[in-house]
Structure formats: structure tokens, C-alpha cells
Amino acid sequence: MSMSDAPVLIRPVGSLLDLIGKTPMVEVTRIDTGPCRLFLKLESQNPGGSIKDRIALSMIEAAENAGWLKPGGTIVEATAGNTGLALTLVGKQKGYKVLLVIPDKMSKEKIQHLRAMGADVRLTRSDVPHGHPEYYTDMAERLAQQIPGGYFVNQFANDANSEAHFKTTGPEIFEQMEGQVDAFVAGIGSGGTITGIARYLKAQGSDAQIILADPVGSALAGLINEGVAGPDGSYSVEGIGQNFMPETADPDLIDKAYSIPDSEAIATVRDLLLKEGILAGSSSGTLIATALRWCREQTEPKRVVTFVCDTGAKYLSKVYNDAWLADQGLTQRELHGDLSDLITRKYANGDVVVIGPDDTLDTAFKRMKGDGVSQLPVIQDGRLVGILDESDIVHIMNTDEITRKERFAKPVSSAMTRDLDTLQVTESLDALIPIFDRDRVAIVLDGETFVGLIARTDLINHLSLNR
């Protein structure tokens, strides 16, 4: 099959499970790839939105065939989210209950998605190492032993994990690339992807370089390149990187590893959306950044394959949220040594949720609730004229005998605070303390122009990022 051939539409299927795999591939054409050609296999097109659909189906079917998972049983797994989504998709289709243990750094979109699908989600700490009782794999194994009919999937040591990629993903890549693969780039989450595909390529006689993409803070790149674990640290990228080598992974198959900082991964995946129109998740940024580094190091044309592991729709509140990136210190910001350094959500940029004095309290409360804030600056004709917080609304609710409907219909101007604690943007951090001592939020102005708000958490976050 030529890559230029038009795809053949398949007939309707009876289950989403029949749509797992056979994902398309696209070439990167608007990003500098050096002398190389870079191809992305769009695993985000799987029905569950990620590459993990493949291993979920493989591992559940293997457990059924071995008699480990029986009708009415409970699938239990430790997951960064995508394996959990895939196991829930497959498990629910097959009639099983699903219990998932997830580190608390995972995106809220993934957690909400899992719960909406009917999974029992247990959050645990993401700041503890393998072997700690609250580490997600340790907790999942313990829970599986306590639940009658519980089956601990353990993707990190499950042979059906890598087997899924040996049987499906590897052959698909080989066919789509017409056997011409000079380098293959993948990460290690559970280890099955890079191992299964590397084994398949080598079984076909391919001499493709197998490249590991690893977040800075993960131990794996160090283990591959130097035989010693890399410096332990935290990272924001989800789904890949570990502080141990999973049993499913075969490090002898890997030729080279790159350590990619969060900032580079996120910049890459956002660039991918801007230039190629592909909405990809955070781990895809690590993979593609690695592939681009390798491509640009080459002196001769090569054909390189990596993945869009999952859809970026699962990371809109993080990777594609400028304010979140600023809060995490993942954007380049010039520091001025004054209050502007603490304001990541600026009114002039449209980042601050505001209200008008003539809007109703009902509108104000819905805006607070919808955006997860407890106070709203009140703006009239571009000027700050007051601030409204939850306590102001509560006070109005208890002031007179009119109906609740009438109370919520009152204008914001009837409840807002006009006595404002304002600071000029050029003032030092010390000016914040008296305001915080009065349990207020600091309102920052540049002359008479409203700039933004500073709460205690903004000060703490700034001091944490600039230690």
C-alpha cells in the first residue's frame, strides 16, 4: 500500500472495540526537521483517545483467557490516566467493574472523563517513590488483593502489554512506512510500546535506531545512556517517565535516550498545534521534541516515526492554559522585582474574570462558580469601581425579607465593596503583608489602570518558583 493511496472506509462495526488500532499517519511538513522526514502515528484517533486502547484490549483478553478475570470481576490498575480510560472503555464494554489508582498530578479532564465512564477513581500522592505504600502501583496491588474477584492488571509487568504492540502497532508502522524506518522514538510509561515495536522492527530485519524520549526528572534516560539513574525530580508531563525501569521494558533494545525538560515538551506540542493543526497531549511533546533533536543532528536524510500518543483535549486546563503554565514556571517571564512578577492573570490580556456594577448578583455568582473564583473585580467603562466576593453576596441574602429570587436579581453595585485595598504595581512584595493580614486580596493598579489581583497563594507560588 502506498502512503498516497486514498484510505478505504470501513463498514459500520458493532462495538468501539473493533475500532482500536489501524490509526493513520501524517508527515510533519511545517516544522524544521533538519534533513529528515518525520512521521506521526495518530494514536489519538483510537476510540478512547490514546495508544493505551491497544494494551487495554490485549491485557484484558489475556486475563480472560488465563482465567484470572471472570464475569462480575473488578479490573484494578495503577495509571496516569490513559490506561485507565482504555481499561474502563474495554472493561465496561465487557461488563466488568473498574477501580483505578491515579497520581494526584493528573489533569482534571482525565479524572472527570474516568468518573463519567463509571470508573471508581482513587487519587494518591505523586510525590512518593516506588515502594512507598501510597505510590500508585503499590496501592493498586494492595486494593486488588482486598477485593473479591479483583484482578490487578499491572501494565508495568504484563507481557500482554508489549505483545499488543508487537502484534498490531509494529506491523502497522512497518506497512505504512513501506518498511523504511530509520529511527523510531517512544517514551517509557509502562514500557510496552517501545519494547513491542522495537522487537517487531528487529524481527523484520530493520536496523532502525530505537530512541527513548524521557522527561527531565525521570531516571530512565540516565539508565540508558550511562547505566546510572538520572537525577530524580518532578515533571509535569503525564504518562511517561519513571524512577525505575518497568519489567515490561527491555533497555537492551534502546540505542539512545534524550532528556526533555517540560518547557521544551510543552513548547513543542503547542507549536505542533499552531503549525500542523494537531492537538496532542503533553507526552507527545516529549516524543516529538526528542524526534526533532535527533532529526536535526543528522547529516543525511532519514525517515523517523513517533506518536501523537493521545489527544490534547485532555490537557486544555494545563498544557494549553497560559495562566497554568505561568503558575508552574514553564514560561519565560522577565522579572521586574515588583508586584508585576506575581500577576500571571492580567486584566489587559483578558485573563481576569470581572463583572459590571449593573449585572445581577445571580450573574456574578454563576461567573464565580463557573470559573472557580471567590471574588470578582467590578469594572465600569474600563475602570475598577469595586470588588465583589462571596461574603458580600451572603450578606445581601440575609438583609431583608424579599424573596431569594429578588435578592439574586439585585445589582452588583448594591453589594460590592468600594473601600479597596489597592497597591501600585511598582511596589515591593512587602507591601502585600498588611493586606493579607486583614484577610483581603491585593488589588494592583498601574496609576489608575487595573492590572490584576494578588492572593496569598500567588505570593507563595512566586516564592516557591524563585527560591
PDB file of C-alpha atoms in Angstrom, residues 68-348:
ATOM      1  CA  TRP A  68      -7.646 -14.575  36.058  1.00  0.00           C
ATOM      2  CA  LEU A  69     -10.560 -12.282  35.190  1.00  0.00           C
ATOM      3  CA  LYS A  70     -14.014 -13.787  35.472  1.00  0.00           C
ATOM      4  CA  PRO A  71     -17.577 -12.480  34.921  1.00  0.00           C
ATOM      5  CA  GLY A  72     -18.511  -9.937  37.609  1.00  0.00           C
ATOM      6  CA  GLY A  73     -14.860  -9.294  38.430  1.00  0.00           C
ATOM      7  CA  THR A  74     -13.154  -5.977  39.087  1.00  0.00           C
ATOM      8  CA  ILE A  75     -10.302  -4.647  36.981  1.00  0.00           C
ATOM      9  CA  VAL A  76      -7.806  -2.816  39.217  1.00  0.00           C
ATOM     10  CA  GLU A  77      -4.918  -0.765  37.860  1.00  0.00           C
ATOM     11  CA  ALA A  78      -2.438   1.988  38.637  1.00  0.00           C
ATOM     12  CA  THR A  79      -2.483   4.506  35.810  1.00  0.00           C
ATOM     13  CA  ALA A  80      -1.548   8.016  34.777  1.00  0.00           C
ATOM     14  CA  GLY A  81      -4.971   8.262  33.180  1.00  0.00           C
ATOM     15  CA  ASN A  82      -4.888   6.958  29.614  1.00  0.00           C
ATOM     16  CA  THR A  83      -4.509   3.285  30.516  1.00  0.00           C
ATOM     17  CA  GLY A  84      -7.340   3.812  32.971  1.00  0.00           C
ATOM     18  CA  LEU A  85      -9.545   5.340  30.288  1.00  0.00           C
ATOM     19  CA  ALA A  86      -8.743   2.450  27.963  1.00  0.00           C
ATOM     20  CA  LEU A  87      -9.331  -0.211  30.627  1.00  0.00           C
ATOM     21  CA  THR A  88     -12.622   1.448  31.543  1.00  0.00           C
ATOM     22  CA  LEU A  89     -13.691   1.589  27.909  1.00  0.00           C
ATOM     23  CA  VAL A  90     -12.858  -2.085  27.302  1.00  0.00           C
ATOM     24  CA  GLY A  91     -13.874  -3.300  30.755  1.00  0.00           C
ATOM     25  CA  LYS A  92     -17.298  -1.642  30.705  1.00  0.00           C
ATOM     26  CA  GLN A  93     -17.972  -2.997  27.218  1.00  0.00           C
ATOM     27  CA  LYS A  94     -17.246  -6.448  28.602  1.00  0.00           C
ATOM     28  CA  GLY A  95     -19.293  -6.000  31.788  1.00  0.00           C
ATOM     29  CA  TYR A  96     -16.547  -5.599  34.426  1.00  0.00           C
ATOM     30  CA  LYS A  97     -16.214  -3.104  37.281  1.00  0.00           C
ATOM     31  CA  VAL A  98     -13.112  -0.885  37.124  1.00  0.00           C
ATOM     32  CA  LEU A  99     -11.122   0.605  40.030  1.00  0.00           C
ATOM     33  CA  LEU A 100      -8.226   2.922  39.202  1.00  0.00           C
ATOM     34  CA  VAL A 101      -5.474   4.418  41.366  1.00  0.00           C
ATOM     35  CA  ILE A 102      -4.205   7.677  39.858  1.00  0.00           C
ATOM     36  CA  PRO A 103      -1.417  10.083  40.933  1.00  0.00           C
ATOM     37  CA  ASP A 104      -2.797  13.460  42.010  1.00  0.00           C
ATOM     38  CA  LYS A 105      -0.892  15.438  39.344  1.00  0.00           C
ATOM     39  CA  MET A 106      -3.063  14.137  36.512  1.00  0.00           C
ATOM     40  CA  SER A 107      -5.226  16.549  34.529  1.00  0.00           C
ATOM     41  CA  LYS A 108      -8.763  17.113  35.767  1.00  0.00           C
ATOM     42  CA  GLU A 109     -10.110  16.308  32.293  1.00  0.00           C
ATOM     43  CA  LYS A 110      -8.821  12.741  32.575  1.00  0.00           C
ATOM     44  CA  ILE A 111     -10.229  12.273  36.075  1.00  0.00           C
ATOM     45  CA  GLN A 112     -13.627  13.708  35.109  1.00  0.00           C
ATOM     46  CA  HIS A 113     -13.679  11.515  31.993  1.00  0.00           C
ATOM     47  CA  LEU A 114     -12.952   8.388  34.041  1.00  0.00           C
ATOM     48  CA  ARG A 115     -15.638   9.089  36.602  1.00  0.00           C
ATOM     49  CA  ALA A 116     -18.167   9.888  33.884  1.00  0.00           C
ATOM     50  CA  MET A 117     -17.437   6.457  32.371  1.00  0.00           C
ATOM     51  CA  GLY A 118     -18.226   4.794  35.698  1.00  0.00           C
ATOM     52  CA  ALA A 119     -14.728   4.056  36.996  1.00  0.00           C
ATOM     53  CA  ASP A 120     -14.042   4.078  40.739  1.00  0.00           C
ATOM     54  CA  VAL A 121     -11.154   6.569  40.885  1.00  0.00           C
ATOM     55  CA  ARG A 122      -8.802   6.706  43.890  1.00  0.00           C
ATOM     56  CA  LEU A 123      -6.293   9.573  43.907  1.00  0.00           C
ATOM     57  CA  THR A 124      -2.937   9.105  45.592  1.00  0.00           C
ATOM     58  CA  ARG A 125       0.281  11.053  46.045  1.00  0.00           C
ATOM     59  CA  SER A 126       2.557  11.750  43.068  1.00  0.00           C
ATOM     60  CA  ASP A 127       5.492  12.831  45.257  1.00  0.00           C
ATOM     61  CA  VAL A 128       6.437   9.417  46.696  1.00  0.00           C
ATOM     62  CA  PRO A 129       8.761   6.771  45.194  1.00  0.00           C
ATOM     63  CA  HIS A 130       8.140   3.221  44.087  1.00  0.00           C
ATOM     64  CA  GLY A 131       7.905   1.058  47.238  1.00  0.00           C
ATOM     65  CA  HIS A 132       6.055   3.675  49.303  1.00  0.00           C
ATOM     66  CA  PRO A 133       2.597   2.435  50.431  1.00  0.00           C
ATOM     67  CA  GLU A 134       0.948   5.447  48.757  1.00  0.00           C
ATOM     68  CA  TYR A 135       2.805   5.009  45.460  1.00  0.00           C
ATOM     69  CA  TYR A 136       0.140   4.323  42.881  1.00  0.00           C
ATOM     70  CA  THR A 137       1.262   0.827  41.796  1.00  0.00           C
ATOM     71  CA  ASP A 138       1.725  -0.344  45.388  1.00  0.00           C
ATOM     72  CA  MET A 139      -1.695   0.938  46.363  1.00  0.00           C
ATOM     73  CA  ALA A 140      -3.415  -0.663  43.364  1.00  0.00           C
ATOM     74  CA  GLU A 141      -1.860  -4.064  44.051  1.00  0.00           C
ATOM     75  CA  ARG A 142      -2.954  -3.892  47.678  1.00  0.00           C
ATOM     76  CA  LEU A 143      -6.536  -2.963  46.753  1.00  0.00           C
ATOM     77  CA  ALA A 144      -6.768  -5.769  44.186  1.00  0.00           C
ATOM     78  CA  GLN A 145      -5.845  -8.284  46.878  1.00  0.00           C
ATOM     79  CA  GLN A 146      -8.596  -6.946  49.157  1.00  0.00           C
ATOM     80  CA  ILE A 147     -11.423  -7.022  46.581  1.00  0.00           C
ATOM     81  CA  PRO A 148     -13.157 -10.363  45.870  1.00  0.00           C
ATOM     82  CA  GLY A 149     -12.745 -11.082  42.177  1.00  0.00           C
ATOM     83  CA  GLY A 150     -10.229  -8.267  41.828  1.00  0.00           C
ATOM     84  CA  TYR A 151      -7.645  -8.552  39.058  1.00  0.00           C
ATOM     85  CA  PHE A 152      -4.529  -6.345  39.233  1.00  0.00           C
ATOM     86  CA  VAL A 153      -3.650  -5.650  35.604  1.00  0.00           C
ATOM     87  CA  ASN A 154      -0.126  -4.371  36.383  1.00  0.00           C
ATOM     88  CA  GLN A 155       0.710  -2.942  32.978  1.00  0.00           C
ATOM     89  CA  PHE A 156       4.315  -2.480  34.172  1.00  0.00           C
ATOM     90  CA  ALA A 157       4.949  -6.245  34.264  1.00  0.00           C
ATOM     91  CA  ASN A 158       2.285  -7.591  31.933  1.00  0.00           C
ATOM     92  CA  ASP A 159       3.597  -9.396  28.841  1.00  0.00           C
ATOM     93  CA  ALA A 160       0.325  -8.722  27.014  1.00  0.00           C
ATOM     94  CA  ASN A 161       1.315  -5.031  27.099  1.00  0.00           C
ATOM     95  CA  SER A 162       4.300  -5.297  24.769  1.00  0.00           C
ATOM     96  CA  GLU A 163       2.614  -8.130  22.859  1.00  0.00           C
ATOM     97  CA  ALA A 164      -0.159  -5.738  21.781  1.00  0.00           C
ATOM     98  CA  HIS A 165       2.400  -3.516  20.070  1.00  0.00           C
ATOM     99  CA  PHE A 166       4.338  -6.434  18.588  1.00  0.00           C
ATOM    100  CA  LYS A 167       1.139  -7.775  17.006  1.00  0.00           C
ATOM    101  CA  THR A 168      -0.573  -4.525  15.963  1.00  0.00           C
ATOM    102  CA  THR A 169       1.326  -1.220  16.229  1.00  0.00           C
ATOM    103  CA  GLY A 170       4.639  -2.501  14.893  1.00  0.00           C
ATOM    104  CA  PRO A 171       3.125  -4.156  11.807  1.00  0.00           C
ATOM    105  CA  GLU A 172       1.029  -1.051  11.097  1.00  0.00           C
ATOM    106  CA  ILE A 173       4.094   1.227  11.214  1.00  0.00           C
ATOM    107  CA  PHE A 174       6.073  -1.145   9.008  1.00  0.00           C
ATOM    108  CA  GLU A 175       3.285  -1.286   6.436  1.00  0.00           C
ATOM    109  CA  GLN A 176       2.560   2.447   6.449  1.00  0.00           C
ATOM    110  CA  MET A 177       6.268   3.286   6.064  1.00  0.00           C
ATOM    111  CA  GLU A 178       6.733   0.573   3.414  1.00  0.00           C
ATOM    112  CA  GLY A 179       9.452  -0.934   5.589  1.00  0.00           C
ATOM    113  CA  GLN A 180      11.591   2.223   5.506  1.00  0.00           C
ATOM    114  CA  VAL A 181      12.113   3.290   9.108  1.00  0.00           C
ATOM    115  CA  ASP A 182      15.490   4.735  10.106  1.00  0.00           C
ATOM    116  CA  ALA A 183      14.543   5.745  13.649  1.00  0.00           C
ATOM    117  CA  PHE A 184      11.645   5.118  15.987  1.00  0.00           C
ATOM    118  CA  VAL A 185      11.031   7.371  19.007  1.00  0.00           C
ATOM    119  CA  ALA A 186       8.906   6.465  22.035  1.00  0.00           C
ATOM    120  CA  GLY A 187       8.746   7.026  25.773  1.00  0.00           C
ATOM    121  CA  ILE A 188       8.528   4.583  28.642  1.00  0.00           C
ATOM    122  CA  GLY A 189       5.472   4.749  30.838  1.00  0.00           C
ATOM    123  CA  SER A 190       4.822   1.084  31.353  1.00  0.00           C
ATOM    124  CA  GLY A 191       7.431   0.072  28.755  1.00  0.00           C
ATOM    125  CA  GLY A 192       5.278  -1.938  26.382  1.00  0.00           C
ATOM    126  CA  THR A 193       5.200   0.456  23.437  1.00  0.00           C
ATOM    127  CA  ILE A 194       8.928   0.871  22.849  1.00  0.00           C
ATOM    128  CA  THR A 195       9.639  -2.795  23.612  1.00  0.00           C
ATOM    129  CA  GLY A 196       6.944  -4.353  21.453  1.00  0.00           C
ATOM    130  CA  ILE A 197       7.571  -2.136  18.433  1.00  0.00           C
ATOM    131  CA  ALA A 198      11.369  -2.420  18.692  1.00  0.00           C
ATOM    132  CA  ARG A 199      11.085  -6.202  18.782  1.00  0.00           C
ATOM    133  CA  TYR A 200       8.830  -6.219  15.742  1.00  0.00           C
ATOM    134  CA  LEU A 201      11.101  -3.937  13.712  1.00  0.00           C
ATOM    135  CA  LYS A 202      14.149  -6.050  14.559  1.00  0.00           C
ATOM    136  CA  ALA A 203      12.221  -9.226  13.689  1.00  0.00           C
ATOM    137  CA  GLN A 204      11.686  -7.742  10.214  1.00  0.00           C
ATOM    138  CA  GLY A 205      15.415  -7.180   9.801  1.00  0.00           C
ATOM    139  CA  SER A 206      15.156  -3.418  10.309  1.00  0.00           C
ATOM    140  CA  ASP A 207      18.238  -1.597  11.594  1.00  0.00           C
ATOM    141  CA  ALA A 208      16.163   1.375  12.786  1.00  0.00           C
ATOM    142  CA  GLN A 209      17.576   3.305  15.724  1.00  0.00           C
ATOM    143  CA  ILE A 210      15.371   2.946  18.808  1.00  0.00           C
ATOM    144  CA  ILE A 211      15.297   6.269  20.652  1.00  0.00           C
ATOM    145  CA  LEU A 212      13.911   6.854  24.148  1.00  0.00           C
ATOM    146  CA  ALA A 213      12.171  10.155  24.889  1.00  0.00           C
ATOM    147  CA  ASP A 214      12.278  10.857  28.636  1.00  0.00           C
ATOM    148  CA  PRO A 215      11.223  13.843  30.777  1.00  0.00           C
ATOM    149  CA  VAL A 216      13.883  15.632  32.808  1.00  0.00           C
ATOM    150  CA  GLY A 217      13.371  14.312  36.342  1.00  0.00           C
ATOM    151  CA  SER A 218      12.854  10.716  35.202  1.00  0.00           C
ATOM    152  CA  ALA A 219      15.588   8.163  35.889  1.00  0.00           C
ATOM    153  CA  LEU A 220      15.330   6.293  32.587  1.00  0.00           C
ATOM    154  CA  ALA A 221      17.479   8.339  30.200  1.00  0.00           C
ATOM    155  CA  GLY A 222      20.384   8.074  32.628  1.00  0.00           C
ATOM    156  CA  LEU A 223      19.945   4.313  32.867  1.00  0.00           C
ATOM    157  CA  ILE A 224      20.073   4.006  29.064  1.00  0.00           C
ATOM    158  CA  ASN A 225      22.928   6.414  28.349  1.00  0.00           C
ATOM    159  CA  GLU A 226      25.189   5.972  31.379  1.00  0.00           C
ATOM    160  CA  GLY A 227      23.858   2.912  33.171  1.00  0.00           C
ATOM    161  CA  VAL A 228      23.079   5.119  36.180  1.00  0.00           C
ATOM    162  CA  ALA A 229      19.684   6.579  37.079  1.00  0.00           C
ATOM    163  CA  GLY A 230      19.303  10.218  36.143  1.00  0.00           C
ATOM    164  CA  PRO A 231      18.756  12.892  38.812  1.00  0.00           C
ATOM    165  CA  ASP A 232      15.389  12.383  40.473  1.00  0.00           C
ATOM    166  CA  GLY A 233      12.956  15.246  40.094  1.00  0.00           C
ATOM    167  CA  SER A 234       9.387  16.252  39.406  1.00  0.00           C
ATOM    168  CA  TYR A 235       7.921  16.927  35.976  1.00  0.00           C
ATOM    169  CA  SER A 236       4.566  17.985  34.612  1.00  0.00           C
ATOM    170  CA  VAL A 237       4.408  15.734  31.550  1.00  0.00           C
ATOM    171  CA  GLU A 238       1.945  12.905  32.140  1.00  0.00           C
ATOM    172  CA  GLY A 239       2.146   9.243  31.201  1.00  0.00           C
ATOM    173  CA  ILE A 240       5.865   8.720  30.571  1.00  0.00           C
ATOM    174  CA  GLY A 241       8.971   8.703  32.748  1.00  0.00           C
ATOM    175  CA  GLN A 242       9.653   6.630  35.848  1.00  0.00           C
ATOM    176  CA  ASN A 243      12.073   6.378  38.749  1.00  0.00           C
ATOM    177  CA  PHE A 244      12.532   2.676  37.938  1.00  0.00           C
ATOM    178  CA  MET A 245      12.789   0.540  34.800  1.00  0.00           C
ATOM    179  CA  PRO A 246       9.486  -1.325  34.351  1.00  0.00           C
ATOM    180  CA  GLU A 247       9.688  -5.085  33.929  1.00  0.00           C
ATOM    181  CA  THR A 248       7.921  -4.791  30.583  1.00  0.00           C
ATOM    182  CA  ALA A 249      10.707  -2.598  29.174  1.00  0.00           C
ATOM    183  CA  ASP A 250      13.802  -4.137  27.565  1.00  0.00           C
ATOM    184  CA  PRO A 251      16.541  -1.492  27.812  1.00  0.00           C
ATOM    185  CA  ASP A 252      18.875  -3.559  25.616  1.00  0.00           C
ATOM    186  CA  LEU A 253      16.676  -2.702  22.633  1.00  0.00           C
ATOM    187  CA  ILE A 254      17.201   1.050  23.072  1.00  0.00           C
ATOM    188  CA  ASP A 255      20.116   2.766  21.303  1.00  0.00           C
ATOM    189  CA  LYS A 256      19.958   6.255  22.786  1.00  0.00           C
ATOM    190  CA  ALA A 257      17.898   8.408  25.142  1.00  0.00           C
ATOM    191  CA  TYR A 258      17.156  12.122  25.356  1.00  0.00           C
ATOM    192  CA  SER A 259      16.053  14.056  28.448  1.00  0.00           C
ATOM    193  CA  ILE A 260      13.497  16.708  27.550  1.00  0.00           C
ATOM    194  CA  PRO A 261      12.505  19.468  30.012  1.00  0.00           C
ATOM    195  CA  ASP A 262       8.804  20.217  30.471  1.00  0.00           C
ATOM    196  CA  SER A 263       9.211  23.660  28.921  1.00  0.00           C
ATOM    197  CA  GLU A 264      10.585  22.202  25.674  1.00  0.00           C
ATOM    198  CA  ALA A 265       7.950  19.460  25.524  1.00  0.00           C
ATOM    199  CA  ILE A 266       5.102  21.909  26.033  1.00  0.00           C
ATOM    200  CA  ALA A 267       6.507  24.457  23.599  1.00  0.00           C
ATOM    201  CA  THR A 268       6.839  21.685  21.003  1.00  0.00           C
ATOM    202  CA  VAL A 269       3.308  20.388  21.376  1.00  0.00           C
ATOM    203  CA  ARG A 270       1.866  23.900  21.211  1.00  0.00           C
ATOM    204  CA  ASP A 271       3.953  24.588  18.111  1.00  0.00           C
ATOM    205  CA  LEU A 272       2.557  21.375  16.627  1.00  0.00           C
ATOM    206  CA  LEU A 273      -0.970  22.713  17.052  1.00  0.00           C
ATOM    207  CA  LEU A 274      -0.117  26.131  15.605  1.00  0.00           C
ATOM    208  CA  LYS A 275       1.795  24.861  12.575  1.00  0.00           C
ATOM    209  CA  GLU A 276       0.396  21.408  11.841  1.00  0.00           C
ATOM    210  CA  GLY A 277      -3.097  21.722  13.338  1.00  0.00           C
ATOM    211  CA  ILE A 278      -2.597  18.638  15.515  1.00  0.00           C
ATOM    212  CA  LEU A 279      -3.949  18.817  19.089  1.00  0.00           C
ATOM    213  CA  ALA A 280      -1.701  16.484  21.069  1.00  0.00           C
ATOM    214  CA  GLY A 281      -1.073  15.684  24.735  1.00  0.00           C
ATOM    215  CA  SER A 282       1.922  16.511  26.889  1.00  0.00           C
ATOM    216  CA  SER A 283       3.818  13.231  26.442  1.00  0.00           C
ATOM    217  CA  SER A 284       3.583  13.704  22.675  1.00  0.00           C
ATOM    218  CA  GLY A 285       5.527  16.931  23.175  1.00  0.00           C
ATOM    219  CA  THR A 286       8.368  14.981  24.802  1.00  0.00           C
ATOM    220  CA  LEU A 287       8.383  12.412  21.989  1.00  0.00           C
ATOM    221  CA  ILE A 288       8.246  14.959  19.178  1.00  0.00           C
ATOM    222  CA  ALA A 289      10.878  17.206  20.797  1.00  0.00           C
ATOM    223  CA  THR A 290      13.167  14.161  21.010  1.00  0.00           C
ATOM    224  CA  ALA A 291      12.476  13.231  17.401  1.00  0.00           C
ATOM    225  CA  LEU A 292      13.229  16.798  16.291  1.00  0.00           C
ATOM    226  CA  ARG A 293      16.515  16.825  18.218  1.00  0.00           C
ATOM    227  CA  TRP A 294      17.554  13.530  16.607  1.00  0.00           C
ATOM    228  CA  CYS A 295      16.468  14.685  13.137  1.00  0.00           C
ATOM    229  CA  ARG A 296      18.412  17.946  13.364  1.00  0.00           C
ATOM    230  CA  GLU A 297      21.555  16.109  14.448  1.00  0.00           C
ATOM    231  CA  GLN A 298      21.614  14.039  11.253  1.00  0.00           C
ATOM    232  CA  THR A 299      23.723  14.877   8.202  1.00  0.00           C
ATOM    233  CA  GLU A 300      21.845  12.589   5.788  1.00  0.00           C
ATOM    234  CA  PRO A 301      18.115  12.190   5.068  1.00  0.00           C
ATOM    235  CA  LYS A 302      16.380   9.754   7.423  1.00  0.00           C
ATOM    236  CA  ARG A 303      12.781   8.620   7.924  1.00  0.00           C
ATOM    237  CA  VAL A 304      11.672   8.898  11.554  1.00  0.00           C
ATOM    238  CA  VAL A 305       8.464   7.746  13.244  1.00  0.00           C
ATOM    239  CA  THR A 306       6.961   8.748  16.560  1.00  0.00           C
ATOM    240  CA  PHE A 307       3.485   9.159  18.034  1.00  0.00           C
ATOM    241  CA  VAL A 308       0.753  11.544  18.918  1.00  0.00           C
ATOM    242  CA  CYS A 309       0.068   9.392  21.975  1.00  0.00           C
ATOM    243  CA  ASP A 310      -3.213  10.994  22.928  1.00  0.00           C
ATOM    244  CA  THR A 311      -5.398  13.986  22.225  1.00  0.00           C
ATOM    245  CA  GLY A 312      -4.589  17.377  23.696  1.00  0.00           C
ATOM    246  CA  ALA A 313      -8.271  17.807  24.579  1.00  0.00           C
ATOM    247  CA  LYS A 314      -7.344  16.056  27.847  1.00  0.00           C
ATOM    248  CA  TYR A 315      -4.891  18.838  28.736  1.00  0.00           C
ATOM    249  CA  LEU A 316      -6.715  22.063  27.910  1.00  0.00           C
ATOM    250  CA  SER A 317      -6.611  23.165  31.556  1.00  0.00           C
ATOM    251  CA  LYS A 318      -2.842  22.627  31.718  1.00  0.00           C
ATOM    252  CA  VAL A 319      -0.670  22.452  28.599  1.00  0.00           C
ATOM    253  CA  TYR A 320      -2.890  24.842  26.643  1.00  0.00           C
ATOM    254  CA  ASN A 321      -3.615  27.181  29.572  1.00  0.00           C
ATOM    255  CA  ASP A 322      -1.195  30.143  29.641  1.00  0.00           C
ATOM    256  CA  ALA A 323      -2.001  31.065  33.241  1.00  0.00           C
ATOM    257  CA  TRP A 324      -1.381  27.492  34.437  1.00  0.00           C
ATOM    258  CA  LEU A 325       1.962  27.405  32.627  1.00  0.00           C
ATOM    259  CA  ALA A 326       2.966  30.687  34.256  1.00  0.00           C
ATOM    260  CA  ASP A 327       1.954  29.373  37.690  1.00  0.00           C
ATOM    261  CA  GLN A 328       4.186  26.346  37.098  1.00  0.00           C
ATOM    262  CA  GLY A 329       7.134  28.469  35.970  1.00  0.00           C
ATOM    263  CA  LEU A 330       7.014  26.897  32.496  1.00  0.00           C
ATOM    264  CA  THR A 331       7.016  30.144  30.521  1.00  0.00           C
ATOM    265  CA  GLN A 332       9.822  32.620  30.017  1.00  0.00           C
ATOM    266  CA  ARG A 333       8.981  35.731  32.024  1.00  0.00           C
ATOM    267  CA  GLU A 334      11.118  38.773  32.663  1.00  0.00           C
ATOM    268  CA  LEU A 335      11.194  39.540  36.398  1.00  0.00           C
ATOM    269  CA  HIS A 336      10.990  43.201  37.458  1.00  0.00           C
ATOM    270  CA  GLY A 337      11.389  42.851  41.216  1.00  0.00           C
ATOM    271  CA  ASP A 338       7.942  44.306  41.894  1.00  0.00           C
ATOM    272  CA  LEU A 339       4.322  43.152  42.119  1.00  0.00           C
ATOM    273  CA  SER A 340       4.017  42.558  38.379  1.00  0.00           C
ATOM    274  CA  ASP A 341       6.113  39.411  38.869  1.00  0.00           C
ATOM    275  CA  LEU A 342       3.261  37.830  40.838  1.00  0.00           C
ATOM    276  CA  ILE A 343       0.425  38.571  38.392  1.00  0.00           C
ATOM    277  CA  THR A 344       0.044  35.762  35.869  1.00  0.00           C
ATOM    278  CA  ARG A 345      -3.576  36.659  35.038  1.00  0.00           C
ATOM    279  CA  LYS A 346      -3.691  40.238  33.788  1.00  0.00           C
ATOM    280  CA  TYR A 347      -6.836  42.238  33.105  1.00  0.00           C
ATOM    281  CA  ALA A 348      -5.375  43.835  29.964  1.00  0.00           C
TER     282      ALA A 348
END
